[in-house]
């Protein structure tokens, strides 16, 4: 398990990286997984990482599991690495934006 100071820093980094609310992320996961004929059940919509991020957003810091912490590190690393590659988000870069939105980060939101 992570020590308290490291967990505090991770909590802050995660909530800085995830700039979508739980409601926005849940809606995005449903929309991104829907097709012309059906929309998945909310608890089954989106990729597993996105669902895990959504679950973390609904938790208190004291309720985090080791799996939650691993996903938080993964999300922070993903968002940070993407920001290092491209400083200026472009609206036409929808594949990149949609990939990041699936883990709770909208690059067009500053």
PDB file of C-alpha atoms in Angstrom:
ATOM      1  CA  UNK A   1       0.000   0.000   0.000  1.00  0.00           C
ATOM      2  CA  UNK A   2       1.067   3.578  -0.575  1.00  0.00           C
ATOM      3  CA  UNK A   3       2.084   5.776   2.374  1.00  0.00           C
ATOM      4  CA  UNK A   4      -0.148   8.692   3.399  1.00  0.00           C
ATOM      5  CA  UNK A   5       1.922  11.482   1.822  1.00  0.00           C
ATOM      6  CA  UNK A   6       2.252   9.633  -1.458  1.00  0.00           C
ATOM      7  CA  UNK A   7      -1.462   8.850  -1.461  1.00  0.00           C
ATOM      8  CA  UNK A   8      -2.293  12.518  -0.819  1.00  0.00           C
ATOM      9  CA  UNK A   9      -0.119  13.558  -3.765  1.00  0.00           C
ATOM     10  CA  UNK A  10      -1.636  10.873  -5.999  1.00  0.00           C
ATOM     11  CA  UNK A  11      -5.169  11.919  -4.980  1.00  0.00           C
ATOM     12  CA  UNK A  12      -4.410  15.518  -5.973  1.00  0.00           C
ATOM     13  CA  UNK A  13      -2.686  14.517  -9.236  1.00  0.00           C
ATOM     14  CA  UNK A  14      -5.560  12.198 -10.150  1.00  0.00           C
ATOM     15  CA  UNK A  15      -8.213  14.846  -9.545  1.00  0.00           C
ATOM     16  CA  UNK A  16      -6.185  17.364 -11.530  1.00  0.00           C
ATOM     17  CA  UNK A  17      -5.837  14.901 -14.438  1.00  0.00           C
ATOM     18  CA  UNK A  18      -9.485  13.824 -14.353  1.00  0.00           C
ATOM     19  CA  UNK A  19     -11.179  17.089 -15.250  1.00  0.00           C
ATOM     20  CA  UNK A  20     -14.606  15.611 -16.013  1.00  0.00           C
ATOM     21  CA  UNK A  21     -17.249  15.138 -13.327  1.00  0.00           C
ATOM     22  CA  UNK A  22     -18.553  11.666 -12.592  1.00  0.00           C
ATOM     23  CA  UNK A  23     -21.810  12.591 -14.347  1.00  0.00           C
ATOM     24  CA  UNK A  24     -19.952  13.801 -17.445  1.00  0.00           C
ATOM     25  CA  UNK A  25     -17.761  10.695 -17.520  1.00  0.00           C
ATOM     26  CA  UNK A  26     -20.735   8.353 -17.069  1.00  0.00           C
ATOM     27  CA  UNK A  27     -22.589  10.075 -19.921  1.00  0.00           C
ATOM     28  CA  UNK A  28     -19.488   9.954 -22.138  1.00  0.00           C
ATOM     29  CA  UNK A  29     -18.953   6.239 -21.469  1.00  0.00           C
ATOM     30  CA  UNK A  30     -22.577   5.520 -22.431  1.00  0.00           C
ATOM     31  CA  UNK A  31     -22.369   7.621 -25.602  1.00  0.00           C
ATOM     32  CA  UNK A  32     -18.988   6.254 -26.664  1.00  0.00           C
ATOM     33  CA  UNK A  33     -20.203   2.669 -26.295  1.00  0.00           C
ATOM     34  CA  UNK A  34     -23.596   3.141 -27.947  1.00  0.00           C
ATOM     35  CA  UNK A  35     -24.271   2.080 -31.494  1.00  0.00           C
ATOM     36  CA  UNK A  36     -27.138   2.713 -33.878  1.00  0.00           C
ATOM     37  CA  UNK A  37     -29.360   0.017 -32.426  1.00  0.00           C
ATOM     38  CA  UNK A  38     -28.635  -0.017 -28.690  1.00  0.00           C
ATOM     39  CA  UNK A  39     -27.065   1.674 -25.729  1.00  0.00           C
ATOM     40  CA  UNK A  40     -25.369  -0.486 -23.081  1.00  0.00           C
ATOM     41  CA  UNK A  41     -26.474  -0.577 -19.470  1.00  0.00           C
ATOM     42  CA  UNK A  42     -24.711   2.223 -17.565  1.00  0.00           C
ATOM     43  CA  UNK A  43     -22.684  -0.179 -15.415  1.00  0.00           C
ATOM     44  CA  UNK A  44     -21.380  -1.903 -18.566  1.00  0.00           C
ATOM     45  CA  UNK A  45     -20.691   1.145 -20.722  1.00  0.00           C
ATOM     46  CA  UNK A  46     -17.174   2.050 -21.753  1.00  0.00           C
ATOM     47  CA  UNK A  47     -13.792   0.482 -21.228  1.00  0.00           C
ATOM     48  CA  UNK A  48     -12.944  -1.134 -17.862  1.00  0.00           C
ATOM     49  CA  UNK A  49     -10.472   1.642 -17.013  1.00  0.00           C
ATOM     50  CA  UNK A  50     -13.130   4.295 -17.591  1.00  0.00           C
ATOM     51  CA  UNK A  51     -15.569   2.393 -15.387  1.00  0.00           C
ATOM     52  CA  UNK A  52     -12.899   2.115 -12.709  1.00  0.00           C
ATOM     53  CA  UNK A  53     -12.184   5.859 -12.902  1.00  0.00           C
ATOM     54  CA  UNK A  54     -15.906   6.488 -12.486  1.00  0.00           C
ATOM     55  CA  UNK A  55     -15.960   4.266  -9.390  1.00  0.00           C
ATOM     56  CA  UNK A  56     -12.930   6.077  -7.932  1.00  0.00           C
ATOM     57  CA  UNK A  57     -14.611   9.460  -8.433  1.00  0.00           C
ATOM     58  CA  UNK A  58     -17.448   8.245  -6.245  1.00  0.00           C
ATOM     59  CA  UNK A  59     -15.148   7.167  -3.393  1.00  0.00           C
ATOM     60  CA  UNK A  60     -13.501   8.872  -0.475  1.00  0.00           C
ATOM     61  CA  UNK A  61      -9.719   8.775  -0.275  1.00  0.00           C
ATOM     62  CA  UNK A  62      -9.905   6.468   2.758  1.00  0.00           C
ATOM     63  CA  UNK A  63     -11.911   3.880   0.783  1.00  0.00           C
ATOM     64  CA  UNK A  64      -9.364   3.362  -1.998  1.00  0.00           C
ATOM     65  CA  UNK A  65      -8.135  -0.147  -2.749  1.00  0.00           C
ATOM     66  CA  UNK A  66      -4.778  -1.188  -4.180  1.00  0.00           C
ATOM     67  CA  UNK A  67      -6.500  -1.657  -7.566  1.00  0.00           C
ATOM     68  CA  UNK A  68      -7.880   1.886  -7.344  1.00  0.00           C
ATOM     69  CA  UNK A  69      -4.416   3.245  -6.634  1.00  0.00           C
ATOM     70  CA  UNK A  70      -2.941   1.362  -9.599  1.00  0.00           C
ATOM     71  CA  UNK A  71      -5.621   2.801 -11.917  1.00  0.00           C
ATOM     72  CA  UNK A  72      -5.043   6.286 -10.518  1.00  0.00           C
ATOM     73  CA  UNK A  73      -1.321   6.039 -11.324  1.00  0.00           C
ATOM     74  CA  UNK A  74      -2.176   4.730 -14.809  1.00  0.00           C
ATOM     75  CA  UNK A  75      -4.565   7.627 -15.507  1.00  0.00           C
ATOM     76  CA  UNK A  76      -2.150  10.281 -14.215  1.00  0.00           C
ATOM     77  CA  UNK A  77       0.670   8.781 -16.314  1.00  0.00           C
ATOM     78  CA  UNK A  78      -1.533   8.598 -19.425  1.00  0.00           C
ATOM     79  CA  UNK A  79      -2.752  12.193 -19.153  1.00  0.00           C
ATOM     80  CA  UNK A  80       0.698  13.529 -18.243  1.00  0.00           C
ATOM     81  CA  UNK A  81       2.420  11.688 -21.110  1.00  0.00           C
ATOM     82  CA  UNK A  82      -0.178  12.978 -23.561  1.00  0.00           C
ATOM     83  CA  UNK A  83       0.232  16.557 -22.319  1.00  0.00           C
ATOM     84  CA  UNK A  84       4.018  16.257 -22.754  1.00  0.00           C
ATOM     85  CA  UNK A  85       3.584  15.168 -26.378  1.00  0.00           C
ATOM     86  CA  UNK A  86       1.201  17.898 -27.447  1.00  0.00           C
ATOM     87  CA  UNK A  87       0.811  21.181 -25.601  1.00  0.00           C
ATOM     88  CA  UNK A  88      -1.966  22.723 -27.654  1.00  0.00           C
ATOM     89  CA  UNK A  89      -5.119  20.578 -27.973  1.00  0.00           C
ATOM     90  CA  UNK A  90      -6.898  20.697 -31.301  1.00  0.00           C
ATOM     91  CA  UNK A  91     -10.613  20.144 -31.730  1.00  0.00           C
ATOM     92  CA  UNK A  92     -10.043  18.115 -34.905  1.00  0.00           C
ATOM     93  CA  UNK A  93      -7.934  15.562 -33.015  1.00  0.00           C
ATOM     94  CA  UNK A  94     -11.029  13.595 -32.029  1.00  0.00           C
ATOM     95  CA  UNK A  95      -9.397  10.166 -31.683  1.00  0.00           C
ATOM     96  CA  UNK A  96      -6.926  11.528 -29.124  1.00  0.00           C
ATOM     97  CA  UNK A  97      -9.626  13.493 -27.345  1.00  0.00           C
ATOM     98  CA  UNK A  98     -12.019  10.548 -27.176  1.00  0.00           C
ATOM     99  CA  UNK A  99      -9.260   8.258 -25.859  1.00  0.00           C
ATOM    100  CA  UNK A 100      -8.495  10.717 -23.059  1.00  0.00           C
ATOM    101  CA  UNK A 101     -12.159  11.350 -22.313  1.00  0.00           C
ATOM    102  CA  UNK A 102     -12.581   7.610 -21.756  1.00  0.00           C
ATOM    103  CA  UNK A 103     -10.383   7.987 -18.653  1.00  0.00           C
ATOM    104  CA  UNK A 104     -12.026  11.245 -17.530  1.00  0.00           C
ATOM    105  CA  UNK A 105      -9.800  13.903 -19.119  1.00  0.00           C
ATOM    106  CA  UNK A 106     -11.158  16.320 -21.714  1.00  0.00           C
ATOM    107  CA  UNK A 107      -8.101  17.996 -23.326  1.00  0.00           C
ATOM    108  CA  UNK A 108     -10.238  20.864 -24.634  1.00  0.00           C
ATOM    109  CA  UNK A 109     -11.167  21.844 -21.083  1.00  0.00           C
ATOM    110  CA  UNK A 110      -8.600  24.071 -19.405  1.00  0.00           C
TER     111      UNK A 110
END
